[in-house]
């Protein structure tokens, strides 16, 4: 019984550590005044309204969503091809390919960002749109690929062969048999890729020349301004994520997101 | 290779037509995979109908054919189940129905019974044989189970390391194996090296390595003085107390019982001969005049058998 109590206490402790800062954040965002107090002094949504007034935030949100969508589509598509190659075929340098794709997981983000900065400036590319698409394509791929490769391992080749023996051309066998089987994995991969792109700060901040992303914009804002708008937009993200998780849970089931 | 999934040299013909360049999906060969390869995200009906869907049959024609398959393989009431909701035997019947539904030129069964437990396997053997004969599709059955091969086939090909060793009816394969591999692989055999010393009265008189002289049926290509091998099935040997063999069984050997394995309806007895060679004997435990109780380790025995039951093999 004593042991159960300790486990419980630990569990609630962890949950508290995760949730409490968010409560503070949301509290601060609701301040009526300019001061960032917790508990808030007076309640108001004026700082949420202020997000819209600041052009920088809107443009950053646009950029961030665009990047997240593009890199999600890209990394899921590439993951399918990569996992087909790795799971279905034998070729020299197979392990090397997998290691290379997964390497952004291990190499520190600062290093990745700096490497991109140096390479792109050498090439004379100073457009954030191009640079960030390249960067996010690279950093989201390992998250998607890991999931898709392991899902593909579960889709037996004999199923496609069976489909072929029954008269399905290879592409149809893949589309009708393998695709439905790896679909949950693709969903998970898409969520991972999207979130990875959306929240990336460390590597992204090296490449914000003419455009910026939301995490970088919030960071810049907090450094220069001193009102709860930063808290407001952060709270807005937290709330949208909660909403997203609810919707995804409805559509896919939470197990689909948590199992690899 | 037959199905077109592996690279190979040589030629494959179905009904006299070469199909080597034909991709798998155009070969029209029905395959039952070892793991059945049922599509897990499709119902039994959708699985059986898949090949017809690929052939763009009309919905009603597909439905009729699927229903026929379900009836034929006694899957009634399971049509809307998913594969993971079926037992092993049912899954296998779905795989069969799916392969038969496309009315294949050839049905390829790749060790389809390997994953089933023994009783179910025996039932399925009978069922498979009946089904195969009723639909009349040429069927290629790959198995590592020799008994299964004999039980299910009209013709058996015995292969060893990718090489064909013998092709014939189950009876031919069992009763007249062409070489030592086939003799020992299809049912156990006791194999002895021997030398032909004479030929008399339609029999070859052979001397074994241990000095025993036995008779074997004469065969055309057996030349006096040449070295041959003799094969004797364990179930054709008769075990008797030493020096008291029954009359009529001309071939005899003396030995000592080394091991007795009781198997219910029969016993497997290993006898050590005077030159330390071992010989396996299968004896029924129950039967007319049969008394199993005296088979004890260390007992001296005489083995006897009919000359006709000795098989001469070249090498």
XYZ file of C-alpha atoms in Angstrom:
575
model
C 0.000 0.000 0.000
C 2.880 2.313 0.839
C 4.403 1.532 -2.549
C 1.155 2.360 -4.340
C 1.063 5.698 -2.579
C 4.597 6.585 -3.691
C 3.785 5.692 -7.285
C 0.639 7.783 -7.123
C 2.480 10.740 -5.637
C 5.146 10.516 -8.336
C 2.492 10.333 -11.036
C 0.602 13.334 -9.812
C 3.890 15.167 -9.267
C 4.851 14.693 -12.888
C 1.425 15.773 -14.104
C 1.594 18.845 -11.872
C 5.029 19.822 -13.211
C 3.682 19.542 -16.749
C 0.402 21.304 -16.214
C 1.139 23.955 -13.609
C 3.373 26.139 -15.825
C 0.648 26.079 -18.456
C -1.892 27.241 -15.892
C 0.435 30.110 -14.941
C 0.867 30.953 -18.622
C -2.863 31.055 -19.273
C -3.372 33.034 -16.052
C -0.830 35.639 -17.120
C -2.426 35.953 -20.540
C -5.700 36.957 -18.918
C -4.271 40.007 -17.095
C -6.253 43.197 -17.499
C -3.138 45.353 -17.157
C 0.252 45.468 -18.793
C 1.975 43.677 -15.874
C 2.512 39.930 -16.165
C 1.041 38.873 -12.823
C -0.076 35.522 -11.546
C -2.756 35.220 -10.388
C -3.906 37.832 -12.920
C -4.998 41.300 -11.743
C -8.388 41.670 -13.335
C -9.580 39.529 -16.238
C -9.526 40.511 -19.889
C -9.011 39.071 -23.347
C -7.361 42.272 -24.659
C -3.975 40.612 -25.139
C -5.578 37.954 -27.343
C -7.076 40.771 -29.408
C -3.633 42.345 -29.497
C -2.230 39.287 -31.370
C -4.266 40.291 -34.384
C -3.082 43.892 -34.121
C 0.495 42.840 -34.511
C 1.247 42.055 -38.106
C 4.400 40.111 -37.145
C 2.472 37.397 -35.332
C 0.011 36.868 -38.153
C 2.733 36.598 -40.757
C 4.681 34.237 -38.477
C 1.633 32.022 -37.960
C 1.127 31.884 -41.720
C 4.752 30.963 -42.286
C 4.771 28.343 -39.532
C 1.614 26.623 -40.743
C 2.834 26.681 -44.340
C 6.182 25.151 -43.340
C 4.502 22.515 -41.177
C 2.143 21.438 -43.949
C 4.810 21.344 -46.640
C 7.326 19.449 -44.523
C 4.645 16.999 -43.353
C 3.622 16.103 -46.895
C 7.247 15.888 -47.981
C 8.499 13.765 -45.111
C 5.563 11.347 -45.158
C 5.930 10.848 -48.911
C 9.684 10.343 -48.666
C 9.223 8.042 -45.667
C 7.015 5.740 -47.721
C 9.647 5.457 -50.441
C 12.498 5.059 -47.964
C 10.707 2.418 -45.943
C 9.829 0.485 -49.098
C 13.488 0.514 -50.087
C 14.687 -0.474 -46.638
C 12.087 -3.106 -45.825
C 11.518 -4.668 -49.235
C 14.876 -4.501 -50.981
C 18.445 -5.502 -50.341
C 21.107 -3.036 -51.396
C 24.541 -1.873 -50.357
C 24.544 1.055 -47.945
C 21.104 0.274 -46.563
C 22.166 0.818 -42.963
C 24.006 3.968 -43.973
C 20.856 5.367 -45.588
C 18.791 4.734 -42.487
C 21.468 6.240 -40.245
C 21.734 9.309 -42.463
C 17.993 9.855 -42.403
C 17.776 9.409 -38.653
C 20.895 11.497 -37.909
C 19.048 14.797 -37.291
C 17.630 13.065 -34.215
C 21.123 12.757 -32.764
C 22.976 15.810 -34.087
C 22.208 18.816 -31.838
C 19.764 21.259 -33.398
C 22.219 24.124 -32.905
C 24.728 22.291 -35.069
C 22.122 21.528 -37.733
C 21.007 25.172 -37.790
C 24.526 26.529 -37.956
C 25.481 24.071 -40.691
C 22.476 25.166 -42.754
C 23.300 28.830 -42.148
C 26.855 28.415 -43.385
C 25.946 26.261 -46.362
C 23.121 28.503 -47.532
C 25.073 31.725 -47.148
C 27.943 30.184 -49.088
C 25.441 29.418 -51.818
C 24.126 32.961 -51.586
C 20.620 31.920 -50.545
C 19.169 34.394 -48.074
C 15.484 33.682 -48.590
C 13.822 32.292 -45.463
C 11.108 30.554 -47.463
C 13.615 28.397 -49.365
C 16.010 27.903 -46.440
C 13.303 26.933 -43.971
C 11.590 24.517 -46.339
C 14.940 22.748 -46.792
C 15.691 22.765 -43.069
C 12.279 21.560 -41.968
C 12.295 18.892 -44.655
C 15.451 17.516 -43.089
C 14.495 17.757 -39.421
C 10.999 16.334 -39.775
C 12.029 13.350 -41.925
C 13.547 11.185 -39.153
C 10.420 11.450 -37.025
C 8.200 10.383 -39.900
C 10.608 7.791 -41.313
C 11.055 5.990 -37.993
C 7.334 5.417 -37.672
C 6.732 4.498 -41.299
C 9.671 2.052 -41.481
C 8.441 0.138 -38.459
C 4.870 0.122 -39.792
C 6.082 -1.124 -43.157
C 7.823 -4.028 -41.442
C 4.395 -5.146 -40.254
C 2.943 -5.146 -43.783
C 4.049 -8.550 -45.058
C 5.281 -8.799 -48.632
C 3.349 -12.057 -49.019
C 0.127 -10.041 -48.885
C 1.143 -8.056 -51.956
C 2.280 -11.242 -53.651
C -1.079 -12.799 -52.894
C -2.797 -9.782 -54.432
C -0.588 -10.091 -57.528
C -1.319 -13.802 -57.852
C -5.007 -12.891 -57.812
C -4.520 -10.548 -60.742
C -3.601 -7.185 -59.231
C -0.820 -5.288 -61.024
C 1.982 -4.350 -58.597
C 0.899 -0.718 -58.146
C -2.651 -1.804 -57.419
C -1.477 -4.420 -54.952
C 0.486 -1.711 -53.143
C -2.406 0.752 -53.210
C -5.136 -1.688 -52.174
C -3.228 -3.862 -49.732
C -0.133 -2.206 -48.287
C -1.425 1.367 -48.162
C -4.484 0.599 -46.014
C -2.267 -1.431 -43.694
C 0.274 1.333 -43.140
C -2.308 4.133 -42.997
C -2.334 4.378 -39.173
C 1.446 4.682 -39.261
C 1.222 7.407 -41.877
C -1.206 9.327 -39.655
C 1.159 9.084 -36.716
C 4.101 10.067 -38.896
C 2.200 13.098 -40.180
C 1.403 14.261 -36.648
C 5.033 13.873 -35.570
C 6.317 15.702 -38.630
C 3.798 18.503 -38.266
C 4.541 19.063 -34.593
C 8.304 18.856 -35.118
C 8.160 21.537 -37.789
C 5.664 23.693 -35.920
C 7.583 23.875 -32.670
C 11.136 23.975 -33.989
C 13.012 26.924 -32.604
C 16.680 26.123 -32.158
C 17.649 25.345 -35.747
C 15.026 27.636 -37.270
C 16.297 30.803 -35.617
C 19.508 30.657 -37.680
C 17.595 31.089 -40.917
C 15.047 33.830 -40.219
C 16.198 36.475 -42.655
C 13.136 37.998 -44.300
C 10.455 35.791 -42.711
C 10.141 34.377 -39.223
C 8.236 31.535 -37.596
C 5.932 31.673 -34.604
C 8.294 30.208 -31.969
C 11.068 32.586 -33.055
C 8.633 35.519 -33.199
C 7.392 34.815 -29.676
C 10.955 34.616 -28.409
C 11.867 37.900 -30.098
C 8.724 39.530 -28.738
C 9.386 38.471 -25.147
C 12.889 39.879 -25.378
C 11.793 43.284 -26.581
C 8.271 43.875 -25.221
C 6.916 43.480 -21.747
C 3.169 42.875 -22.000
C 1.156 39.596 -21.823
C 0.689 39.278 -25.631
C 3.382 36.607 -25.700
C 1.543 34.699 -22.995
C -1.690 35.149 -24.916
C -0.402 33.697 -28.157
C 1.312 30.834 -26.305
C -1.942 30.072 -24.505
C -3.725 30.164 -27.839
C -1.300 27.500 -29.115
C -1.859 25.343 -26.031
C -5.622 25.575 -26.486
C -5.452 24.784 -30.205
C -3.241 21.775 -29.491
C -5.784 20.522 -26.925
C -8.484 20.932 -29.539
C -6.381 19.158 -32.167
C -5.695 16.210 -29.876
C -9.412 15.898 -29.157
C -10.231 15.896 -32.862
C -7.438 13.420 -33.730
C -8.507 11.173 -30.905
C -11.973 11.149 -32.380
C -10.675 10.405 -35.865
C -7.794 8.013 -35.280
C -7.975 6.979 -31.660
C -5.217 7.972 -29.262
C -3.622 4.495 -29.465
C -2.780 5.178 -33.084
C -0.716 8.173 -32.004
C 1.086 6.549 -29.114
C 1.979 3.156 -30.552
C 4.909 3.029 -32.898
C 9.366 -19.422 -59.497
C 6.086 -20.897 -60.664
C 4.235 -17.851 -59.441
C 6.776 -15.515 -61.013
C 8.091 -13.877 -57.844
C 11.636 -15.222 -58.085
C 14.287 -15.074 -60.770
C 15.109 -18.398 -62.386
C 16.754 -20.122 -65.301
C 14.844 -22.589 -67.383
C 11.321 -22.810 -68.645
C 7.890 -23.061 -67.077
C 5.028 -24.283 -69.217
C 1.357 -24.526 -68.377
C -0.700 -26.569 -70.834
C 2.227 -26.374 -73.236
C 2.458 -22.577 -73.111
C 5.598 -20.895 -71.830
C 4.874 -18.389 -69.081
C 8.402 -17.274 -68.234
C 8.012 -13.677 -69.374
C 4.561 -13.310 -67.882
C 4.360 -11.144 -64.709
C 2.744 -12.734 -61.631
C -0.557 -10.900 -61.968
C -1.130 -12.250 -65.475
C -0.208 -15.869 -64.793
C -3.537 -16.901 -63.353
C -2.023 -19.229 -60.791
C -3.951 -19.607 -57.560
C -1.637 -19.630 -54.572
C -2.238 -20.597 -50.962
C 0.652 -19.165 -49.015
C 2.202 -20.812 -46.014
C 0.966 -17.956 -43.800
C -2.273 -17.777 -45.872
C -1.610 -14.071 -46.607
C -5.232 -13.125 -46.028
C -5.796 -9.388 -46.335
C -6.319 -8.367 -42.701
C -8.325 -5.243 -43.517
C -10.839 -7.089 -45.673
C -13.702 -9.367 -44.699
C -13.870 -13.002 -45.741
C -16.150 -12.028 -48.629
C -13.834 -9.263 -49.786
C -10.858 -11.603 -49.563
C -12.519 -14.277 -51.656
C -13.812 -11.713 -54.139
C -10.501 -9.861 -54.542
C -9.367 -11.747 -57.630
C -12.743 -11.259 -59.294
C -12.659 -7.559 -58.468
C -9.268 -7.392 -60.192
C -10.855 -9.065 -63.201
C -13.572 -6.405 -63.254
C -16.415 -8.837 -62.860
C -19.816 -7.279 -62.323
C -20.915 -6.880 -58.730
C -23.587 -9.559 -59.025
C -21.257 -12.069 -60.697
C -18.709 -11.431 -57.946
C -21.360 -11.948 -55.308
C -22.468 -15.260 -56.826
C -18.914 -16.561 -57.120
C -18.078 -15.522 -53.559
C -21.171 -17.307 -52.289
C -20.219 -20.430 -54.216
C -16.750 -20.320 -52.635
C -18.228 -19.852 -49.178
C -20.533 -22.828 -49.645
C -17.836 -25.011 -51.192
C -15.489 -24.480 -48.266
C -18.192 -24.488 -45.604
C -17.587 -20.919 -44.466
C -21.294 -20.171 -44.147
C -22.046 -17.329 -41.775
C -18.441 -16.158 -41.663
C -18.630 -13.920 -44.744
C -18.491 -10.628 -42.908
C -15.808 -11.663 -40.408
C -12.246 -10.397 -40.585
C -9.345 -12.875 -40.821
C -8.212 -12.288 -37.228
C -11.652 -13.398 -36.056
C -11.227 -16.836 -37.639
C -9.547 -20.035 -36.450
C -6.492 -21.402 -38.244
C -8.507 -23.955 -40.191
C -11.089 -21.371 -41.229
C -8.375 -18.960 -42.344
C -6.941 -21.670 -44.465
C -10.263 -22.422 -46.074
C -10.673 -18.734 -46.885
C -7.230 -18.737 -48.499
C -8.241 -21.762 -50.558
C -11.573 -20.252 -51.558
C -9.791 -17.066 -52.605
C -7.303 -18.991 -54.748
C -9.965 -21.201 -56.338
C -12.356 -18.310 -57.052
C -10.238 -17.062 -59.960
C -10.567 -20.508 -61.575
C -6.796 -20.864 -61.884
C -4.956 -22.945 -64.459
C -2.832 -24.242 -61.615
C -3.278 -24.223 -57.881
C -0.090 -23.824 -55.884
C -0.195 -24.839 -52.242
C 2.927 -23.862 -50.335
C 2.994 -25.999 -47.186
C -0.547 -24.934 -46.357
C -0.952 -27.380 -43.490
C 2.328 -26.667 -41.722
C 0.801 -24.177 -39.290
C -2.027 -26.422 -38.134
C -1.975 -28.864 -35.223
C -1.905 -32.562 -35.997
C -5.586 -33.485 -35.736
C -6.733 -30.500 -37.744
C -4.015 -31.233 -40.272
C -5.289 -34.775 -40.779
C -8.843 -33.511 -41.267
C -7.703 -30.855 -43.690
C -5.726 -33.413 -45.686
C -8.833 -35.418 -46.353
C -10.812 -32.286 -47.100
C -8.169 -30.892 -49.416
C -7.993 -34.092 -51.384
C -11.768 -34.266 -51.776
C -12.002 -30.609 -52.727
C -9.167 -30.872 -55.206
C -10.808 -33.836 -56.884
C -14.233 -32.214 -56.996
C -13.071 -28.932 -58.558
C -10.549 -30.719 -60.751
C -7.802 -28.117 -60.735
C -4.246 -29.297 -61.307
C -2.621 -28.736 -57.955
C 0.984 -28.390 -56.963
C 1.424 -29.180 -53.307
C 4.725 -28.302 -51.650
C 5.400 -30.100 -48.390
C 8.136 -31.293 -46.110
C 5.831 -33.873 -44.609
C 6.432 -37.129 -46.483
C 3.253 -38.787 -45.289
C 1.273 -35.770 -46.444
C 2.886 -36.025 -49.865
C 1.838 -39.659 -50.198
C -1.641 -39.044 -48.843
C -2.549 -36.142 -51.114
C -0.966 -36.773 -54.451
C -1.498 -38.490 -57.726
C 2.129 -37.899 -58.584
C 5.007 -37.100 -56.276
C 8.254 -35.337 -57.103
C 10.942 -35.982 -54.510
C 13.507 -33.201 -54.450
C 16.760 -32.868 -52.571
C 18.759 -29.637 -52.596
C 16.808 -28.358 -55.569
C 17.361 -31.516 -57.582
C 14.634 -33.889 -58.707
C 15.394 -37.400 -57.432
C 12.268 -39.291 -58.357
C 8.950 -38.659 -60.067
C 6.132 -41.150 -59.785
C 2.932 -42.224 -58.088
C 2.971 -42.439 -54.289
C 3.108 -46.234 -54.532
C 6.023 -46.221 -56.950
C 7.896 -43.771 -54.771
C 7.323 -45.816 -51.642
C 7.723 -49.320 -53.023
C 10.450 -48.758 -55.598
C 12.645 -45.873 -54.537
C 15.334 -45.168 -57.116
C 18.082 -44.239 -54.689
C 19.069 -44.241 -51.039
C 17.880 -40.683 -50.498
C 14.350 -41.424 -51.652
C 14.269 -44.765 -49.826
C 15.202 -43.149 -46.548
C 13.323 -39.863 -47.001
C 9.913 -41.273 -47.870
C 9.296 -43.488 -44.866
C 12.255 -44.913 -42.986
C 14.329 -47.617 -44.620
C 17.039 -49.958 -43.446
C 19.727 -49.755 -46.069
C 22.603 -52.202 -46.457
C 25.541 -52.311 -48.797
C 25.645 -55.698 -50.481
C 27.315 -57.693 -53.211
C 25.560 -59.915 -55.686
C 27.079 -63.387 -55.419
C 24.686 -65.433 -57.537
C 21.374 -65.487 -59.301
C 19.029 -68.411 -58.806
C 15.322 -69.075 -59.301
C 14.474 -65.467 -60.114
C 16.270 -64.175 -57.037
C 19.533 -62.393 -56.514
C 21.631 -63.907 -53.784
C 23.408 -61.093 -51.987
C 26.058 -61.022 -49.311
C 25.860 -58.193 -46.831
C 28.817 -56.500 -45.155
C 28.179 -58.501 -41.975
C 28.341 -61.808 -43.800
C 24.632 -62.533 -43.881
C 23.333 -63.915 -47.163
C 19.890 -62.779 -48.246
C 17.719 -62.998 -51.328
C 16.233 -60.136 -53.296
C 14.015 -60.038 -56.369
C 16.051 -60.150 -59.582
C 16.257 -56.914 -61.479
C 17.296 -56.365 -65.059
C 20.407 -54.316 -64.559
C 21.842 -56.286 -61.645
C 25.100 -57.922 -62.684
C 26.690 -60.694 -60.703
C 29.581 -59.440 -58.600
C 28.440 -55.836 -58.616
C 27.896 -53.771 -55.485
C 24.364 -52.680 -54.731
C 22.263 -51.434 -51.857
C 19.344 -53.256 -50.340
C 16.502 -51.437 -48.656
C 14.062 -53.057 -46.244
C 11.119 -51.196 -44.732
C 10.965 -51.444 -40.894
C 7.336 -52.572 -41.004
C 8.143 -55.559 -43.249
C 10.521 -57.119 -40.753
C 9.279 -59.710 -38.335
C 10.734 -59.988 -34.872
C 11.049 -63.448 -33.243
C 12.907 -65.074 -30.359
C 16.464 -65.936 -31.372
C 16.568 -69.125 -33.423
C 12.791 -69.449 -33.627
C 11.834 -67.579 -36.784
C 8.554 -68.497 -38.456
C 8.765 -70.709 -41.491
C 8.394 -69.151 -44.913
C 10.333 -65.961 -44.341
C 13.591 -66.851 -46.027
C 15.738 -63.844 -45.241
C 17.121 -63.820 -41.713
C 19.414 -61.856 -39.455
C 20.417 -62.206 -35.806
C 20.649 -59.316 -33.378
C 20.040 -57.905 -29.914
C 17.305 -55.445 -28.997
C 18.918 -52.121 -28.172
C 15.909 -49.910 -27.704
C 12.119 -50.151 -27.644
C 9.874 -47.136 -28.249
C 6.239 -47.742 -27.426
C 3.875 -45.766 -29.701
C 0.467 -47.131 -28.802
C -0.636 -49.017 -31.888
C 2.914 -50.086 -32.656
C 6.431 -50.143 -31.284
C 9.654 -48.980 -32.836
C 12.432 -51.396 -31.996
C 16.082 -50.825 -32.712
C 18.124 -53.982 -33.132
C 21.909 -54.116 -33.067
C 23.356 -56.657 -35.480
C 26.524 -58.638 -34.904
C 28.608 -56.095 -36.863
C 27.252 -53.193 -34.785
C 25.002 -52.002 -37.607
C 21.569 -50.830 -36.376
C 18.288 -51.855 -37.869
C 14.861 -50.364 -37.206
C 11.826 -52.601 -36.894
C 8.194 -51.493 -36.681
C 5.890 -54.045 -35.092
C 2.190 -53.694 -34.371
C 1.514 -54.003 -30.656
C -1.884 -55.599 -31.017
C -2.897 -58.108 -33.600
C -3.522 -61.769 -34.175
C -0.844 -63.858 -32.492
C 1.003 -60.741 -31.500
C 2.624 -60.511 -28.083
C 4.513 -57.329 -27.413
C 5.496 -58.077 -23.822
C 8.686 -60.013 -24.523
C 10.408 -57.173 -26.429
C 13.017 -56.190 -23.870
C 16.323 -54.429 -24.194
C 19.137 -56.989 -24.417
C 16.920 -59.750 -25.784
C 18.475 -61.832 -28.554
C 16.227 -61.945 -31.608
C 15.975 -63.238 -35.132
C 14.654 -60.887 -37.803
C 13.078 -62.342 -40.861
C 11.422 -61.058 -44.002
C 10.277 -62.075 -47.444
C 12.802 -61.830 -50.279
C 10.094 -60.024 -52.306
C 10.112 -57.225 -49.750
C 13.757 -56.425 -50.312
C 14.274 -53.481 -52.665
C 17.404 -53.341 -54.762
C 18.692 -49.840 -55.369
C 21.657 -48.909 -57.479
C 23.402 -46.461 -55.204
